[in-house]
Amino acid sequence: MTATTLDRPVRTQEKPSMLKTFLSRNGSMMPTFAAILILILLFAGAEAFLRGDFITPRNISALLLDNAYLLVLAVGMTFVILTGGIDLSVGSVMAFTGILGARMLAEGAPVAVTVPTMLLGGAAIGLLIGILVQYFGVQPFIASLAGLFLGRGLAYIVSLSSIKVEEPAILWLQSTRMSFGGWYITPTGIIALSAVAIAAFVLHLTRFGRTIYAVGGNEQSARLMGLKVGRVKIAAYTISGFCAGLAGLILTAYSGAGYPRNGIGTELDAIAAVVIGGTLLIGGRGYVLGSMVGVFVYGTIKTIISFMGAEQSWMQIIVGALLLLFIVVQRAIVARSDGRR
Amino acid sequence: MRFGADVVLDEVDLTLRAGEVHSLMGENGAGKSTLIKAITGVIPMDAGQLRVEGRQVRFSTPAEAQRAGISTVYQEIDLLPNLSIAENIGLGRERRRAGMLDRRSMTQRAREVLADLGLDIDPGSILGSQPVSVQQLVAIARAISADVKILVLDEPTSSLDLDEVGELFRVIRELKSRGVAILFVSHFLDQVYEICDRITVLRDGIHVGEYRTDQLLRIELVQKMLGQEGATLRERDPAPVARPPADPVLSARGISVGRRVESADVELGSGEVLGIAGLRGSGRTVLARALTGVTRIDAGVIRIEQTEESLDSPRRAMSLGVVYASEDRRRDGIVAEMSVLDNITLGLQAERGSFRRIPPERRRELAASWVDALGIRPPDLDRPVGTLSGGNQQKVLLARLLALAPKILVLDEPTRGIDVGSKVEVQHLVRSMADNGVSVVFISAELEEVLNVGDRVAVVRDGRIVETVDARSTTIDGLLALVARPDEGDGGQVSHG
């Protein structure tokens, strides 16, 4: 090496191709594109199989209606998984807030008290899990497993059996159908889509959202960059808990009742939807819009199976296979990006 | 500055001047990293003071140090591979509009900083999709995008190739011309002499001195790092070149591992101790690993007792009687939670396979004989190894390896971090193993030790074996001259400033 002058122009790279630029900017979107592709293939396959009876405004509208609660859970789960964590508690927290709301309404509490209590109850359990993870160094898996048992236990304390909801304001969420031709949407659907939109905004356009990604990318580096890692991680679990409370409200409206056995295993459905939607379980990479696609893939498979009149257990097998496929694809992506480092 | 019960750094002074590149030199464990961490607020100081531009400061977090104008680029690139380059540069101190990130201004700012450094990189691309050298430069871009007065670079060149190092140096000179003080830590002497104006030398946590690069010969620098002082400098005994053994047990020819070891030849005679001397980063450990199947070789031929072998795994090497003891015994060697007994018999059990158990009485008997032979204190077979002193841990590790009845033993810094008494014992042990017919490769950073223990000494520098000398007729100074590259001894001629 010889002495170099300071003003020597360097690094004269050849102009990268459009595709290369796109990939270097958006490489992590690939799994989400794959999920969209699978959704399209599912629609096309079902349409061909059912001879044009599948893609109807009614079916598509029902897809959102039937999976609104799962979509809300997946939104919260996306925050947690992006930080590199996991939240197993959401299914039972949803059951707890649902039965709590039904019981409160049955005891005569006003809606204006009941609904905030449900949402904050969910958020409180999420906060607890976040604190366990952040300040007590408990593995997210274990901390949220504790949250799972806590939520289910609390649900049984509130009531051992189903409680019917008669409150019109709650039932309105589900029964109101805003129609556009053959299409319709319910307030629950609007809530779920709003959750996705707000989450997408927060994750991509606020410092908080970018810190979520930073923590998932490398927590230590994020801390060295002066980001508020602890606060953001706790917030992610709190958001997930809040979403579980919201899902409890939606499910109560959907089924017209609170039931303490609701949502057993639903946390796994939410995780599956998030992963199928292209969010990496190691954190830092993924999109909430992808999680929405994941939920629709999940819902579509369910619909197809019920259309075909097949056993619902096929649902589990197909979702399991898809999950496996996606995790392998993600491993490949991670291996590729690690290879560059 | 002092740290806790273990004094890692003891009253070390460091002065950085604006517009100057300053190097911090010292061997492994000299306290360089600790000093950097203290300056940058990662760990607190027990005593001492820090002044930035004359004002006394105290940092308890890295963020506070950054606010005072001290930015650090760590050895491991501490950025976020999943975010864009613009975010990596701007995150944490971005401008916001009504709570929202101002992405456009963030990208604009990143583009300016990169252009400022003469780098043509797309700020929108994801960091992880870029090569390591670009990531390194982005880390520097982040460091200087704040108002930086002091830039600390900890081993910034360890993963860069020559062109990339040139690029980095150009950026460093650019920053220097703007009056930034740069602390450059590297174990590559060439680079230190090329870029640095001053050098502070640390040894075992003690401040040896501060020198101007153009007034410090390389050989003097190495002497100060290794603590071989008081020797006459100019007078260099020519080290006598040793003849290779006639009938080598191990013969390695043209061994290459990437660029870390390049066409090295090693011959090891029966019952011989071959010392390997070299500075950290010279390739001494990579060579040891290449000879024992831990690291795969890219080129070269290894013959064991005249038969060509391909050592593609440590297991394969062991089956041929070639055994390696890592320099990092806590990580790669002993199992601290397990007893002395289990640690000694671990290797034997592995060799026999999981299903053929060694009878318990036999195991005890065997372990006890080794504890006795090596003088492991306390002679308690059931004690967890982690509770023993460093020297005794090392002996347990040696016992495990010796229990395998190796033909060739490769010891990487077996005496590092153990007390003087144990050190001598281990040295004697190595000699007596050789007397019993085991061939030993003995790696050490301490030249005196290598000369005392070895029959011959191979000197490794920049991944090459530069000379193999006869240990008995070589002086420390003679060896030092080889380790430090005397042929370009005058630092002043090499540095460009």
PDB file of C-alpha atoms in Angstrom, chain A residues 89-104 117-129 144-161 163 241 244-245 258-262:
ATOM      1  CA  SER A  89     -50.542 -16.507  25.873  1.00  0.00           C
ATOM      2  CA  VAL A  90     -52.805 -14.862  23.300  1.00  0.00           C
ATOM      3  CA  GLY A  91     -55.314 -17.713  22.878  1.00  0.00           C
ATOM      4  CA  SER A  92     -56.115 -17.988  26.551  1.00  0.00           C
ATOM      5  CA  VAL A  93     -55.940 -14.231  27.100  1.00  0.00           C
ATOM      6  CA  MET A  94     -58.519 -13.893  24.346  1.00  0.00           C
ATOM      7  CA  ALA A  95     -60.720 -16.453  26.138  1.00  0.00           C
ATOM      8  CA  PHE A  96     -60.235 -14.663  29.453  1.00  0.00           C
ATOM      9  CA  THR A  97     -61.129 -11.206  28.173  1.00  0.00           C
ATOM     10  CA  GLY A  98     -64.069 -12.684  26.244  1.00  0.00           C
ATOM     11  CA  ILE A  99     -65.605 -14.438  29.218  1.00  0.00           C
ATOM     12  CA  LEU A 100     -64.777 -11.488  31.481  1.00  0.00           C
ATOM     13  CA  GLY A 101     -66.667  -9.145  29.160  1.00  0.00           C
ATOM     14  CA  ALA A 102     -69.625 -11.508  28.887  1.00  0.00           C
ATOM     15  CA  ARG A 103     -69.805 -11.873  32.659  1.00  0.00           C
ATOM     16  CA  MET A 104     -69.539  -8.118  33.267  1.00  0.00           C
ATOM     17  CA  THR A 117     -61.695  -3.430  30.900  1.00  0.00           C
ATOM     18  CA  MET A 118     -61.363  -6.228  28.341  1.00  0.00           C
ATOM     19  CA  LEU A 119     -58.740  -4.364  26.341  1.00  0.00           C
ATOM     20  CA  LEU A 120     -56.746  -3.225  29.358  1.00  0.00           C
ATOM     21  CA  GLY A 121     -57.011  -6.660  30.974  1.00  0.00           C
ATOM     22  CA  GLY A 122     -55.362  -8.174  27.911  1.00  0.00           C
ATOM     23  CA  ALA A 123     -52.733  -5.428  27.840  1.00  0.00           C
ATOM     24  CA  ALA A 124     -51.999  -5.966  31.539  1.00  0.00           C
ATOM     25  CA  ILE A 125     -51.176  -9.651  31.022  1.00  0.00           C
ATOM     26  CA  GLY A 126     -49.013  -8.685  28.053  1.00  0.00           C
ATOM     27  CA  LEU A 127     -47.233  -6.092  30.186  1.00  0.00           C
ATOM     28  CA  LEU A 128     -46.579  -8.708  32.835  1.00  0.00           C
ATOM     29  CA  ILE A 129     -45.026 -11.059  30.273  1.00  0.00           C
ATOM     30  CA  SER A 144     -45.699 -16.359  27.821  1.00  0.00           C
ATOM     31  CA  LEU A 145     -46.404 -19.999  28.723  1.00  0.00           C
ATOM     32  CA  ALA A 146     -46.967 -18.710  32.258  1.00  0.00           C
ATOM     33  CA  GLY A 147     -49.244 -16.079  30.715  1.00  0.00           C
ATOM     34  CA  LEU A 148     -51.098 -18.861  28.881  1.00  0.00           C
ATOM     35  CA  PHE A 149     -51.842 -20.697  32.121  1.00  0.00           C
ATOM     36  CA  LEU A 150     -52.672 -17.475  33.933  1.00  0.00           C
ATOM     37  CA  GLY A 151     -55.135 -16.425  31.228  1.00  0.00           C
ATOM     38  CA  ARG A 152     -56.842 -19.803  31.087  1.00  0.00           C
ATOM     39  CA  GLY A 153     -57.011 -20.034  34.863  1.00  0.00           C
ATOM     40  CA  LEU A 154     -58.524 -16.561  35.125  1.00  0.00           C
ATOM     41  CA  ALA A 155     -61.041 -17.481  32.437  1.00  0.00           C
ATOM     42  CA  TYR A 156     -62.209 -20.471  34.490  1.00  0.00           C
ATOM     43  CA  ILE A 157     -62.374 -18.319  37.618  1.00  0.00           C
ATOM     44  CA  VAL A 158     -64.706 -15.909  35.817  1.00  0.00           C
ATOM     45  CA  SER A 159     -66.979 -18.708  34.673  1.00  0.00           C
ATOM     46  CA  LEU A 160     -66.788 -22.417  34.014  1.00  0.00           C
ATOM     47  CA  SER A 161     -69.485 -22.334  31.395  1.00  0.00           C
ATOM     48  CA  ILE A 163     -72.206 -16.876  29.138  1.00  0.00           C
ATOM     49  CA  GLY A 241     -51.840  -8.560  25.035  1.00  0.00           C
ATOM     50  CA  ALA A 244     -55.619 -10.455  22.480  1.00  0.00           C
ATOM     51  CA  GLY A 245     -58.128  -8.388  24.467  1.00  0.00           C
ATOM     52  CA  GLY A 258     -68.126 -15.704  26.161  1.00  0.00           C
ATOM     53  CA  TYR A 259     -66.720 -19.181  26.632  1.00  0.00           C
ATOM     54  CA  PRO A 260     -63.740 -20.048  28.860  1.00  0.00           C
ATOM     55  CA  ARG A 261     -62.566 -22.830  26.532  1.00  0.00           C
ATOM     56  CA  ASN A 262     -62.310 -20.547  23.532  1.00  0.00           C
TER      57      ASN A 262
END
